[in-house]
Structure formats: C-alpha cells, structure tokens
Coordinates of C-alpha atoms in Angstrom, one line a residue:
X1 CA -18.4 52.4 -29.8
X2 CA -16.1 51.5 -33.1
X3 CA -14.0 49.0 -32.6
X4 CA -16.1 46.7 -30.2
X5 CA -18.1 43.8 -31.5
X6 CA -21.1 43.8 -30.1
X7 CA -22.7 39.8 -30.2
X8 CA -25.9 39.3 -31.8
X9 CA -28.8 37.9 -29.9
X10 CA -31.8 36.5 -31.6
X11 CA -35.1 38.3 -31.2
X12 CA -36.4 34.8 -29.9
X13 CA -34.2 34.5 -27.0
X14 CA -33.9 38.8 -26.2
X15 CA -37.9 38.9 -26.5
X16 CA -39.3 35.9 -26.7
X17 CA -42.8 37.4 -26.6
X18 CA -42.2 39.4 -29.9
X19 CA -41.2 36.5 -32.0
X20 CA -42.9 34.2 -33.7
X21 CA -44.2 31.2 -31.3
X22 CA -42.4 28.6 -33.9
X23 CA -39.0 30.7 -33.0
X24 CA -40.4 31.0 -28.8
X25 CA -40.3 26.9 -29.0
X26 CA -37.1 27.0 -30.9
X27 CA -34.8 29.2 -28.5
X28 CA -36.7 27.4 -25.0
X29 CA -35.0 23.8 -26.6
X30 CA -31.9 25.9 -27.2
X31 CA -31.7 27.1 -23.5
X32 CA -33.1 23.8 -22.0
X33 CA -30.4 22.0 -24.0
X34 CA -27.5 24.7 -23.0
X35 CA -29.0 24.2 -19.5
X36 CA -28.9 20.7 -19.0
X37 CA -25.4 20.6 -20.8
X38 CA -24.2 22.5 -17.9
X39 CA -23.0 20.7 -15.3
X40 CA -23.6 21.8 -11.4
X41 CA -20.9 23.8 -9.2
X42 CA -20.1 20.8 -7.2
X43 CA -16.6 20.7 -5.8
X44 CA -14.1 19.0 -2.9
X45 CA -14.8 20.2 0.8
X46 CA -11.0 18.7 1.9
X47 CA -7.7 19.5 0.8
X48 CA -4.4 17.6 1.3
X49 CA -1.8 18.5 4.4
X50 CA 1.1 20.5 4.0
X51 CA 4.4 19.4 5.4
X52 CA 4.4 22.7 7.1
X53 CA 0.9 22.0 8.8
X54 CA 2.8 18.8 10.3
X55 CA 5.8 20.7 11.5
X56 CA 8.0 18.8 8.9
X57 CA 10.5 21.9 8.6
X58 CA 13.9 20.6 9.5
X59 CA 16.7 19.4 7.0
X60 CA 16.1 16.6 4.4
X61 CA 17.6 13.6 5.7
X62 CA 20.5 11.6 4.8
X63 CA 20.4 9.2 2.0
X64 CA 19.0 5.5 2.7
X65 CA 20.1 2.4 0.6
X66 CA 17.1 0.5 -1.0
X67 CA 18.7 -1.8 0.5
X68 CA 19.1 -0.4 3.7
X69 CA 19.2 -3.9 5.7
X70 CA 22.6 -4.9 4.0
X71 CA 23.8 -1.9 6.9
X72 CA 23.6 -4.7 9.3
X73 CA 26.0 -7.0 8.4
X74 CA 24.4 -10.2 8.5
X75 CA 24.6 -12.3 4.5
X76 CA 21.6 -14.1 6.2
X77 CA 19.4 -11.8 6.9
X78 CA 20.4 -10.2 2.9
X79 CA 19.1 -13.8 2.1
X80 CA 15.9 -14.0 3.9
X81 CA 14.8 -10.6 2.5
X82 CA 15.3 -11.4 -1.2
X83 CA 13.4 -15.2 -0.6
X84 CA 10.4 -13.0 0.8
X85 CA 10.4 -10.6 -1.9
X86 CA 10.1 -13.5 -4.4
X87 CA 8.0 -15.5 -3.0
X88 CA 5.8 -14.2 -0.3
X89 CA 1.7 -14.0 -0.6
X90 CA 1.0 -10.6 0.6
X91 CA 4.0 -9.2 -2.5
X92 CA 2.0 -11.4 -4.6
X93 CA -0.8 -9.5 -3.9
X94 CA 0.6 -6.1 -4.7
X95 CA 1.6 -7.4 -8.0
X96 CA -1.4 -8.4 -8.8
X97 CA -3.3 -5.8 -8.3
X98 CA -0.2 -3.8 -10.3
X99 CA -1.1 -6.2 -13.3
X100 CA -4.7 -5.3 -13.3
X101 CA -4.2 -1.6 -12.9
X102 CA -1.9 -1.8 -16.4
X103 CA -4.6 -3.7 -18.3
X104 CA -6.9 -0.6 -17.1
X105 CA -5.0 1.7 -18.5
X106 CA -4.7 -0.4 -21.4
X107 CA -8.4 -0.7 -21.8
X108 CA -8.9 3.3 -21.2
X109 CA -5.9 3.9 -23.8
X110 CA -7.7 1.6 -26.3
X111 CA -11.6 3.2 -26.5
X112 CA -9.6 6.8 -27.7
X113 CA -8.8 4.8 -31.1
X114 CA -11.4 3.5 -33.9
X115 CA -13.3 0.4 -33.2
X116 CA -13.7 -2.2 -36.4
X117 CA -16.3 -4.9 -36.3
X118 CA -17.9 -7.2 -38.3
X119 CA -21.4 -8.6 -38.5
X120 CA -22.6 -11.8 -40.2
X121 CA -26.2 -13.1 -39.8
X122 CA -28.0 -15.5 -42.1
X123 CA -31.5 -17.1 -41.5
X124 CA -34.5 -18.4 -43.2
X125 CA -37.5 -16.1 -42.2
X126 CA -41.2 -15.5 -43.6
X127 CA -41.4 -11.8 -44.7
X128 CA -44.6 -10.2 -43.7
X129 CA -47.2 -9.8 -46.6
X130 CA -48.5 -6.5 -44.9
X131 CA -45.3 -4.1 -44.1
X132 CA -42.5 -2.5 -46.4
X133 CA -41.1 -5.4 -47.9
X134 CA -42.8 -5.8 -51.8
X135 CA -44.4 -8.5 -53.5
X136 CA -42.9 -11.5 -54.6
X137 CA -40.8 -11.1 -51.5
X138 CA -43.9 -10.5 -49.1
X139 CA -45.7 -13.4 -47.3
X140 CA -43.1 -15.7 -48.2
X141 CA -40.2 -17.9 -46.5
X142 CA -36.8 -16.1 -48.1
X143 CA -33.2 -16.5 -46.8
X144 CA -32.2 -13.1 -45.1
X145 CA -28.8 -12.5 -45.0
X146 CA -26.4 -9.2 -43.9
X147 CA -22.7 -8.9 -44.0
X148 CA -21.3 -5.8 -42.5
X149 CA -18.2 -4.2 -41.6
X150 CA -18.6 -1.6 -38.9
X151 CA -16.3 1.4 -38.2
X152 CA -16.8 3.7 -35.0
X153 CA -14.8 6.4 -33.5
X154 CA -15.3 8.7 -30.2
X155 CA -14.4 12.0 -31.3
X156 CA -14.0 12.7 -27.7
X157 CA -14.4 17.0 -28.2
X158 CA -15.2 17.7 -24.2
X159 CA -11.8 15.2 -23.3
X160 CA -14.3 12.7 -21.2
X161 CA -12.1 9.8 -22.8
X162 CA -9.1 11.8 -21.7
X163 CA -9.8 12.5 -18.4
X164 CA -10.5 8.3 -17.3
X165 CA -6.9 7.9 -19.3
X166 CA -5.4 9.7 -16.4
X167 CA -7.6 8.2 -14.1
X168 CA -6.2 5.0 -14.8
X169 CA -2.8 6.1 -15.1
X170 CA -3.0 7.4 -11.6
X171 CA -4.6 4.4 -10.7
X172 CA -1.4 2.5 -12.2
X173 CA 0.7 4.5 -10.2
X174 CA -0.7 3.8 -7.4
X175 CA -0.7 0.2 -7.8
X176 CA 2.9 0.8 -8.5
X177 CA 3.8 2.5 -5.1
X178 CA 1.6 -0.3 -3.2
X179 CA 3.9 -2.5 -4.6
X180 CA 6.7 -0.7 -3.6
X181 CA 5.4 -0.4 -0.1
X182 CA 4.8 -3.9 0.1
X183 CA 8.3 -4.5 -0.3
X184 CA 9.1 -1.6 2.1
X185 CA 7.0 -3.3 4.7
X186 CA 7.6 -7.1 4.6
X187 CA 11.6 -6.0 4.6
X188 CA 10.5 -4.2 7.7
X189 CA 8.6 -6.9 9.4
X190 CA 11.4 -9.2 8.6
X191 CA 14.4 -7.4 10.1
X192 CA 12.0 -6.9 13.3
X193 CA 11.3 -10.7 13.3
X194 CA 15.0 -11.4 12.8
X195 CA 15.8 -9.0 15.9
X196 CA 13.5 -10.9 17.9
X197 CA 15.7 -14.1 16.7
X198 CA 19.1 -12.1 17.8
X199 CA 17.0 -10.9 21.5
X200 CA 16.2 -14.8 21.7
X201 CA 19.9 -15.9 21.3
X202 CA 21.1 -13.3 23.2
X203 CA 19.2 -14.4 26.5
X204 CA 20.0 -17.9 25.7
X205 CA 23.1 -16.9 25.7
X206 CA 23.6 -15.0 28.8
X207 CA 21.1 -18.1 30.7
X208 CA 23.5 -20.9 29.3
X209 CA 26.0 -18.8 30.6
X210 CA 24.3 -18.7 34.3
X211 CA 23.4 -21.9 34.5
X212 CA 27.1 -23.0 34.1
X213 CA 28.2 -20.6 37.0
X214 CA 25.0 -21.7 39.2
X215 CA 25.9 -25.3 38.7
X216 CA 29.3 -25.2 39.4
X217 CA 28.7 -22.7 42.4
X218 CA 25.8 -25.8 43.2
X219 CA 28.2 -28.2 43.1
X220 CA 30.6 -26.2 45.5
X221 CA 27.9 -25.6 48.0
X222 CA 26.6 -29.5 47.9
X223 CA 30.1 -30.5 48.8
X224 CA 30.5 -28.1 51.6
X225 CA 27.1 -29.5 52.3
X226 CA 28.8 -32.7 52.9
X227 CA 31.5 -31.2 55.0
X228 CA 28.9 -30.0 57.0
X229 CA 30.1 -26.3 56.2
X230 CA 27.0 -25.4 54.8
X231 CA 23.4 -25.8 55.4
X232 CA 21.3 -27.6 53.0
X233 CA 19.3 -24.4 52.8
X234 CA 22.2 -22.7 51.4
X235 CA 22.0 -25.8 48.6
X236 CA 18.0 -25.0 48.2
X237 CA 19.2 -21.7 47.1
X238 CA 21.7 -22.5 44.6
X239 CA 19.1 -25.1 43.1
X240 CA 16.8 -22.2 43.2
X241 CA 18.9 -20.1 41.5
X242 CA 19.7 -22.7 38.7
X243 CA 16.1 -23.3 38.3
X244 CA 16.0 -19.9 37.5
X245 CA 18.6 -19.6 34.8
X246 CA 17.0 -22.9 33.9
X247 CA 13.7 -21.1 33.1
X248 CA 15.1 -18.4 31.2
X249 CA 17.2 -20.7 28.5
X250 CA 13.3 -22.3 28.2
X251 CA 11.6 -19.6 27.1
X252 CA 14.8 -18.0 25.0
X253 CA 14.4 -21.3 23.0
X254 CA 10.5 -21.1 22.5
X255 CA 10.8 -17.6 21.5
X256 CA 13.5 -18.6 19.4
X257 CA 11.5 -21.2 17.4
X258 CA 8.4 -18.9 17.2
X259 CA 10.4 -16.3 15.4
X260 CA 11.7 -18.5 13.3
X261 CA 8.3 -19.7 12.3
X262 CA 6.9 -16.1 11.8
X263 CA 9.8 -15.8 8.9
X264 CA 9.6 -18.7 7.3
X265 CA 5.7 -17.1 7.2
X266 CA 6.3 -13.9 6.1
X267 CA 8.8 -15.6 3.3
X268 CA 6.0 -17.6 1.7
X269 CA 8.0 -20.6 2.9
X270 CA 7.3 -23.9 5.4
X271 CA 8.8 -25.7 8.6
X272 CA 12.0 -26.7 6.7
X273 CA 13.1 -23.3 6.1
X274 CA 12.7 -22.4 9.8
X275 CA 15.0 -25.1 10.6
X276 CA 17.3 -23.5 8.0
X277 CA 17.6 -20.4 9.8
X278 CA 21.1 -20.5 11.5
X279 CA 22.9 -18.0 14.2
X280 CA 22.3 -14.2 13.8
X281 CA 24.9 -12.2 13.0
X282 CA 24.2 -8.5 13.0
X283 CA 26.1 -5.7 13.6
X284 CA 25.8 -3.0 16.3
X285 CA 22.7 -1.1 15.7
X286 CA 24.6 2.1 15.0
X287 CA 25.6 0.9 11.4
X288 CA 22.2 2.3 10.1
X289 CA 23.1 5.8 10.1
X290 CA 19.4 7.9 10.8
X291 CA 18.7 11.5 11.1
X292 CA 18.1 12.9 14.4
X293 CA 15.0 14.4 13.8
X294 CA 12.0 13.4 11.2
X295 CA 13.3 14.9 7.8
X296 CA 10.9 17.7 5.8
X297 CA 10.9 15.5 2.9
X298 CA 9.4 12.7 4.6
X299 CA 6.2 12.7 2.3
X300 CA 8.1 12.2 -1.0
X301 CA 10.2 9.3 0.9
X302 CA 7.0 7.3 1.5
X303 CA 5.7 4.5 -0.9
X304 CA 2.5 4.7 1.2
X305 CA 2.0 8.3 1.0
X306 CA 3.0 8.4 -2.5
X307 CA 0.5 6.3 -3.4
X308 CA -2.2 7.9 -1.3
X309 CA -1.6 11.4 -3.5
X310 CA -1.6 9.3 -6.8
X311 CA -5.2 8.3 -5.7
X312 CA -6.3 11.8 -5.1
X313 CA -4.9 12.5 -8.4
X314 CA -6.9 9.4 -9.6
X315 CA -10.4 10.5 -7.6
X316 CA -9.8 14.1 -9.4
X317 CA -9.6 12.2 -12.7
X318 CA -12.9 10.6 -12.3
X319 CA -14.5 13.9 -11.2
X320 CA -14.0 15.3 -14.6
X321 CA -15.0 11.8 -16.1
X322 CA -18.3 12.9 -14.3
X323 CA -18.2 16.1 -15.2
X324 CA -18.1 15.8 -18.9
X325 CA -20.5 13.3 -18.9
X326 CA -23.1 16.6 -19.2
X327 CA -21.7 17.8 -22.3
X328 CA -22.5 16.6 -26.2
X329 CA -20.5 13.1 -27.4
X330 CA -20.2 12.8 -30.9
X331 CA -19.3 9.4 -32.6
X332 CA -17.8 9.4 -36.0
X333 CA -19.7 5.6 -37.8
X334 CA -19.4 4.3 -40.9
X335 CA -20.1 0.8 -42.3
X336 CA -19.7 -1.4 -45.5
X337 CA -21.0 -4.7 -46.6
X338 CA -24.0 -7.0 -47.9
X339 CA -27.6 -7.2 -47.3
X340 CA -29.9 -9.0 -49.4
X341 CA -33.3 -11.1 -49.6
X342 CA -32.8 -14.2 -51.4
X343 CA -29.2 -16.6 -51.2
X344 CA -28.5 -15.9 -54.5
X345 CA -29.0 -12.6 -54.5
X346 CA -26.5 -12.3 -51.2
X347 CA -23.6 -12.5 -54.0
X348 CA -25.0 -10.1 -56.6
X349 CA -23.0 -6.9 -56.4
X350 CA -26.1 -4.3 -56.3
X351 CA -26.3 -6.0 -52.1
X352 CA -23.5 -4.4 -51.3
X353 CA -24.2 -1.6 -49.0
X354 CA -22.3 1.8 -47.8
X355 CA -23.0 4.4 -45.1
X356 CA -20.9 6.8 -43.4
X357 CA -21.6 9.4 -40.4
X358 CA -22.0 10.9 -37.5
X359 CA -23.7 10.0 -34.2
X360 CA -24.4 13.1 -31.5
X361 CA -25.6 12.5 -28.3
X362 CA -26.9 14.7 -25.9
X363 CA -27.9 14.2 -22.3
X364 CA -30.9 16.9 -21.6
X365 CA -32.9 14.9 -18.9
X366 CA -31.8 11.9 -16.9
X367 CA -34.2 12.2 -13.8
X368 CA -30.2 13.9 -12.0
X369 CA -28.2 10.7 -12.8
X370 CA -25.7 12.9 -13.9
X371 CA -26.0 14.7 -11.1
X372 CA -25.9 12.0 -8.8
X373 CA -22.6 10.5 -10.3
X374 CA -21.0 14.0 -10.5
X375 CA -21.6 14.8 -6.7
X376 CA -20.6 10.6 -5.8
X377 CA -17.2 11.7 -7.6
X378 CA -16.8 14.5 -5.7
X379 CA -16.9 12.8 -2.8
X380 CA -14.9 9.7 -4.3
X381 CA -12.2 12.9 -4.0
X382 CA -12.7 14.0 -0.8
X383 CA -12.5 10.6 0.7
X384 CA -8.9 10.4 -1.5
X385 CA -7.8 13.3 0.2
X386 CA -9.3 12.1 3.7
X387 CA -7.1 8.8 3.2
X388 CA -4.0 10.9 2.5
X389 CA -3.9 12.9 5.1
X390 CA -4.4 10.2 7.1
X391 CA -1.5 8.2 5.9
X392 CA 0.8 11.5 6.0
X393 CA -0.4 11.8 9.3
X394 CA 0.5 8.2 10.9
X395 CA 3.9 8.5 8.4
X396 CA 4.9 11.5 11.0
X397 CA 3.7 9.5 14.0
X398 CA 5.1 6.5 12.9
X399 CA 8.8 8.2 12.8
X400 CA 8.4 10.6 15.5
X401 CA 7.5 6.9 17.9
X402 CA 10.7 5.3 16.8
X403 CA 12.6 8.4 17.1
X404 CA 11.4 8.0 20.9
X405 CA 12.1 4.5 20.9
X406 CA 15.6 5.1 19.7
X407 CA 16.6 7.7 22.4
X408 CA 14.6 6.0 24.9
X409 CA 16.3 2.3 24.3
X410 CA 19.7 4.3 24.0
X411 CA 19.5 6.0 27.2
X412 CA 18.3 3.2 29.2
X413 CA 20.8 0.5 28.1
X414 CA 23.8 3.2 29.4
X415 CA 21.6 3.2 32.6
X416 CA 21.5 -0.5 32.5
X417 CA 24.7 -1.1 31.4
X418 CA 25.5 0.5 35.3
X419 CA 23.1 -1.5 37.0
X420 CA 24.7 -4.8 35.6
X421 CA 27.9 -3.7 36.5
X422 CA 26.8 -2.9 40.2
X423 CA 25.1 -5.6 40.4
X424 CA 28.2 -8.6 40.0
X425 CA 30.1 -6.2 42.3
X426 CA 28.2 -6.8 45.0
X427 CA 27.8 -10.5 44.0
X428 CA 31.1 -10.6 43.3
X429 CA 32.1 -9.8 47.2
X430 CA 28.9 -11.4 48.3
X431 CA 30.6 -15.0 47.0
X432 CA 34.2 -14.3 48.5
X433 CA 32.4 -13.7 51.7
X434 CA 30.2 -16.9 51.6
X435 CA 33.6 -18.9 49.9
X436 CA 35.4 -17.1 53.4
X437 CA 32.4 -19.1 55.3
X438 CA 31.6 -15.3 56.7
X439 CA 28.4 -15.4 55.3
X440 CA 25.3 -17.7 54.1
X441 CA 24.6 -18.1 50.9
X442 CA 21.2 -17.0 51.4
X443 CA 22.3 -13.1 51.6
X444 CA 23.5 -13.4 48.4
X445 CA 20.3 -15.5 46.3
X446 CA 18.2 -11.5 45.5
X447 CA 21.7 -10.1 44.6
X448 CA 21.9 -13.1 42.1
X449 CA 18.6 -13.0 41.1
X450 CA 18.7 -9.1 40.3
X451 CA 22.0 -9.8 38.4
X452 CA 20.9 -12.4 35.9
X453 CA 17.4 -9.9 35.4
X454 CA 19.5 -6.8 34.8
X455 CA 21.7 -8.8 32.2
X456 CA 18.7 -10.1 30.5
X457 CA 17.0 -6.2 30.6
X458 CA 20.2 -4.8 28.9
X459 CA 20.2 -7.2 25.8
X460 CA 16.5 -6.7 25.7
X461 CA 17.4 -3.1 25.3
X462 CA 19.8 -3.4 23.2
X463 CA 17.9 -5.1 20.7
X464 CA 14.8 -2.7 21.0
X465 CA 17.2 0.0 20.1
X466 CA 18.2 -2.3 16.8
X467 CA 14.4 -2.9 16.0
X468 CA 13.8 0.9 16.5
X469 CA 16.1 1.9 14.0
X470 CA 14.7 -0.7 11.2
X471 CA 11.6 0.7 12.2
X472 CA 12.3 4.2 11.8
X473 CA 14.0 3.7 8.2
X474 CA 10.8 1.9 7.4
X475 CA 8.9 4.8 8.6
X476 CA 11.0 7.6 6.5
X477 CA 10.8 5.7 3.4
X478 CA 13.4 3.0 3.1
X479 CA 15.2 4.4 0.8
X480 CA 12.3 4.7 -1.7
X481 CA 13.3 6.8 -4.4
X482 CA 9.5 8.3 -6.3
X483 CA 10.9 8.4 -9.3
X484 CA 11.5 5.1 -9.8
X485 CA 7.8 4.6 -10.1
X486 CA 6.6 7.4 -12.6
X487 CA 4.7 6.0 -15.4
X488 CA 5.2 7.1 -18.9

C-alpha cells in the first residue's frame, strides 16, 4: 500500500539461517542485548483506600485553628505547648530526620550536574626493562608523576537520576509531615495530660469541700455525743465518712503531682518546671467547636496520613530507580593534565595530556540482580501502600472513638448531673431528721457515701468529655493545612 512505511528488517534477524554466520552472531548480540535491556513486567499487588471505601461521604468539616488549644482559654496551657514544641526530644527527633531528608535531596539533586576532580600522584618507581616502556627509561628507577583534571557527566537519557530526585523529594516531604505530626501529637498528649491536671483539681476540690462539711457535721455529732444525744456509733460514722473524703483529697493530690511530672516530660523539661505548673484554667469543653460526624476530607487533614501517601509516592520513585537500572547509561568524561617519566620532564609542555568522551554502559547479564532489586522495589511499594491504608484506617477509627466518647461523656454527665442532685436531697432531709433527733446518723452514712461518689463521677465526666474533644481534633488533623508542607 502507498503511503505506508513499511520498517526494514535485516536479513540476519528475519532469516537468520540465510545470512551469513558473521551477521547470525551479530543480530543474536543485538537481541540478547535488547533482551536483557528489557526490564520484567513486575508491578504493585495493593492499592491505596478511597475515602468512599471508608464511608467518609459526609460534609467537610469546619475549620480548626493550628492552634486549636488557644479554644480553651487557659494562657498556661498556650505556654506549656509552645515550651514542648521547642524543646521536647521526641520533636527533636522529627527534625532531625527532616534535616537528613533535605541533605538527600541535596545529594540526589547534585549527581544530575558535572562532577570535576583532580588527581596528583608522584613517586619514585623502577620501570620494568621487559614491558612497553622504552629504553633509557626501562629497568631503571625514574620519578613517575601524573596531574589530571577530570570532568564527568551522567547524561542520564532513560531519567534513572530523575526518578531517585523525586524519590527523595517524596522522602523530604514526608519527613516534613512527620514533623508536622509530631507537633500535632505532643500538643495532643499535652492538652490530655493538662485535663488530667484539671480532673485532679476538680476532685480535690469537691473532697476539700467534704471534708469541711464532714468535720463540722463530726464535730456536731461528738458534742451531741457528750450530751448523751447520740451514740458513739453515730460519731464512728461521721469519722468514717471523713476518712473517706480524707482518702479522696489523697489520691487527687498524687494524681495531681504525677500529671504534672508527665508534662514537664513531654516538655523536655525537669522537676522544677512541674513545680511551676499553677491552677488550671480552662474553659467549658464546648469552646472547641467539632463536627458531628467524621468529615470526608479527613485524609487531607492528617499529617500522619499525608505523610504515609508521600511515602507511596516515594516507594513508586524507587521502583522506576529499579526499573531503569536495565536500560543503557551513558557518561559524558573528559580530562586534562600532566603525565611524564622523569621530574624534569613533569614541567616540559609536550606532558601535557587531553582526552575527551564517552563512557556507555550496559547491563546484559547480572546473574537477575536487576531483577532481584526491581521485584524488592515493588514490594518496597506495596508495603508503602500497606502502611497507608493502615494509617487511613486507624485515622477513621481514631475519630469515630472520640466521636463516641464525646456523646457518650455528654450524655452521662446530664444523667449524672440528676443523680447528684438526688442524692443531697435525700441527704439533705436525711440530716434535718438526724439534727430533729428522729433518726441515727447511721441511715444516713450510704446516702453520704453515694453523694460524695456521684459528685466525684460527674467531674470525672466532665473532664473525659474535655479530653475527648482534644482528642478528636487531634484525630481530624488539628488544624493541619497540607499545603503548608509542599516542597518546591
């Protein structure tokens, strides 16, 4: 047909048999070559979740301050947080591993330009009087010396170079995000720490209050005691009761001084600073404004999960690395300088020496090394991808548990709230009855008991329902913005 080019195959490789057997050798190195050049059909056996295959399909959520803590009110807490940031180990970390992921990419960046080196030897050496080198010059001691400046340059035509460049530039942006999520997470283990600060003071609070009611109400039922009105089991219960109280304020203060401890910790700081930590101040938990439902663009919010894709992206990088590892590399050399036999001939302008050219390598047969490195890449992405999805898929756990924990700590504290307030009723008429001498004040020690329990249960609640709420604007993000962390 006109119009159609048709290629043109040599006789040697579209009938071997009729060509000439110096041809027959030449095309079988040709295909052998071509062959081995080509690498195998090796590819990824995972691929990364969806947000639709986690049932991430609602509204995006509202916007969350960086800064999100500040919502709480408290200029301590502020404080704390930006002393961790600057100073705590496990940030330190991060940042060091950020450092070392830029001077990868600096290295990668740097072996696409020309390398310049220079070589100087000089030595005193007997030439051998049977090899190349001439008489006088051969069997004698002469002073060798070679002066060279040497120019290479990776042409880099298959983009092998290329491909580790944005290997290591995921790599830094990965570093970047872990950095980032660092951050995310020691603010979050902070705020948690500081609510367990605000639960301690909150008991202590509500047991220094009881144990100023139970001792006066002791006092009371010691003097009627006296007046014989009362029975000194009656006083056993009131110093039962007191004990009690007594118990509670113990432990609020140990709990106190251990979270204390655990900040100073996670703030890279000693003993002194725990001292330092005054009275809690935050507001009510309902100043962090949070969706009601985990947002759809949860996996863009995510430092973690960010930083699990820009490793896929990384692994994928490093495939192709491997893969063009089977195809030609050609080097662009050249080199200048002087070579001579003899010091005084080192300086005589006929030793200077020029050379310029190419160097072409080929891999044809590497007992499957190749191979081997092409199919651990491979995997190298699939375990990427297996990481991922494993982080995407404890991101949607992790908010859909404090979502729970929110509503659940809501709901019981209302429920709570009612059992406190039934609860000092009946003590309430249980004291005018034993002050009335109707009654012993032995009815009244479970309703006391039960009061001081249900008080403690409701500030317990309410601050799991604060700590639920730092934990679920950990979980969506923190107010990580992705963008922020794009390398050029």
């Amino acid at each position: 047909m006109r119009g159609v080019n048709t290629p043109v195959i040599p006789d040697a490789i579209r009938d071997p048999a009729s060509s000439p057997p110096a041809k027959r050798w030449l095309a079988l190195i040709a295909v052998t070559v071509l062959a081995a050049c080509t690498p195998p059909d090796t590819r990824p056996q995972l691929t990364q979740r969806a947000p639709v295959d986690l049932g991430l399909t609602g509204a995006p959520a509202p916007a969350i301050d960086p800064q999100w803590w500040t919502a709480f009110g408290d200029p301590q807490l502020d404080r704390i947080v930006a002393d961790a940031v600057s100073a705590s180990p496990t940030l330190d970390a991060a940042l060091a591993r950020l450092r070392q992921a830029q001077a990868t990419l600096a290295r990668r960046d740097a072996e696409t330009g020309p390398d310049l080196t220079a070589d100087v030897t000089a030595q005193e050496a007997r030439l051998s009087g049977r090899y190349t080198i001439p008489p006088p010059y051969a069997g004698s001691v002469r002073f060798l010396g070679n002066a060279t400046a040497n120019l290479s340059w990776n042409l880099d035509l298959f983009g092998r170079q290329h491909a580790a460049i944005e290997g290591a530039r995921a790599g830094l942006a990965a570093a970047a995000l872990d950095a980032e999520a660092a951050r995310l997470m020691l603010a979050g283990a902070i705020i948690t720490t500081y609510a367990e600060i605000a639960r301690a003071e909150r008991i202590g609070a509500i047991a220094r209050e009881t144990i100023a009611t139970r001792e006066r109400a002791l006092r009371l039922v010691n003097s009627r005691v006296e007046n014989r009105l009362a029975s000194k089991l009656d006083a056993q219960a009131a110093a039962t009761l007191l004990a009690q109280a007594q118990v509670a304020l113990t432990r609020a203060d140990a709990a106190r001084a251990l979270a204390a401890n655990a900040l100073a910790a996670l703030a890279g700081r000693g003993a002194d600073y725990a001292a330092g930590i005054g009275p809690t101040r935050l507001a009510d938990p309902a100043a962090l404004a949070l969706p009601a439902a985990i947002p759809a663009d949860l996996l863009a919010r995510r430092a973690d999960i960010a930083a699990a894709a820009a490793r896929v992206d990384a692994a994928a990088a490093g495939r192709q690395v491997a893969r063009r590892a089977f195809y030609p590399n050609l080097n662009l050399i050249a080199l200048a300088g002087l070579q001579a036999v003899g010091i005084g001939n080192f300086f005589d302008p006929e030793a200077g020496t020029l050379g310029a050219g190419g160097a072409l390598h080929l891999p044809i047969f590497d007992s499957g090394r190749l191979r081997a490195d092409l199919a651990g890449a491979t995997a190298a992405v699939d375990v990427a991808i297996a990481d991922y999805n494993d982080t995407v898929v404890r991101a949607v756990r992790d908010a859909a548990d404090a979502l729970a924990q929110i509503r659940a700590a809501e709901t019981e504290a209302r429920a709570q709230t009612e059992v406190v307030r039934g609860f000092a009723e009946t003590n309430r008429l249980n004291a005018i009855r034993v002050s009335a001498g109707l009654d012993s004040r032995l009815t009244g020690i479970d309703t006391d008991i039960r009061l001081l329990d249900a008080r403690l249960a409701r500030a317990n609640l309410a601050v799991d329902a604060l700590a639920a709420r730092a934990r679920l604007a950990q979980a969506l993000g923190g107010g990580f913005d992705p963008s922020r962390n794009v390398q050029p």
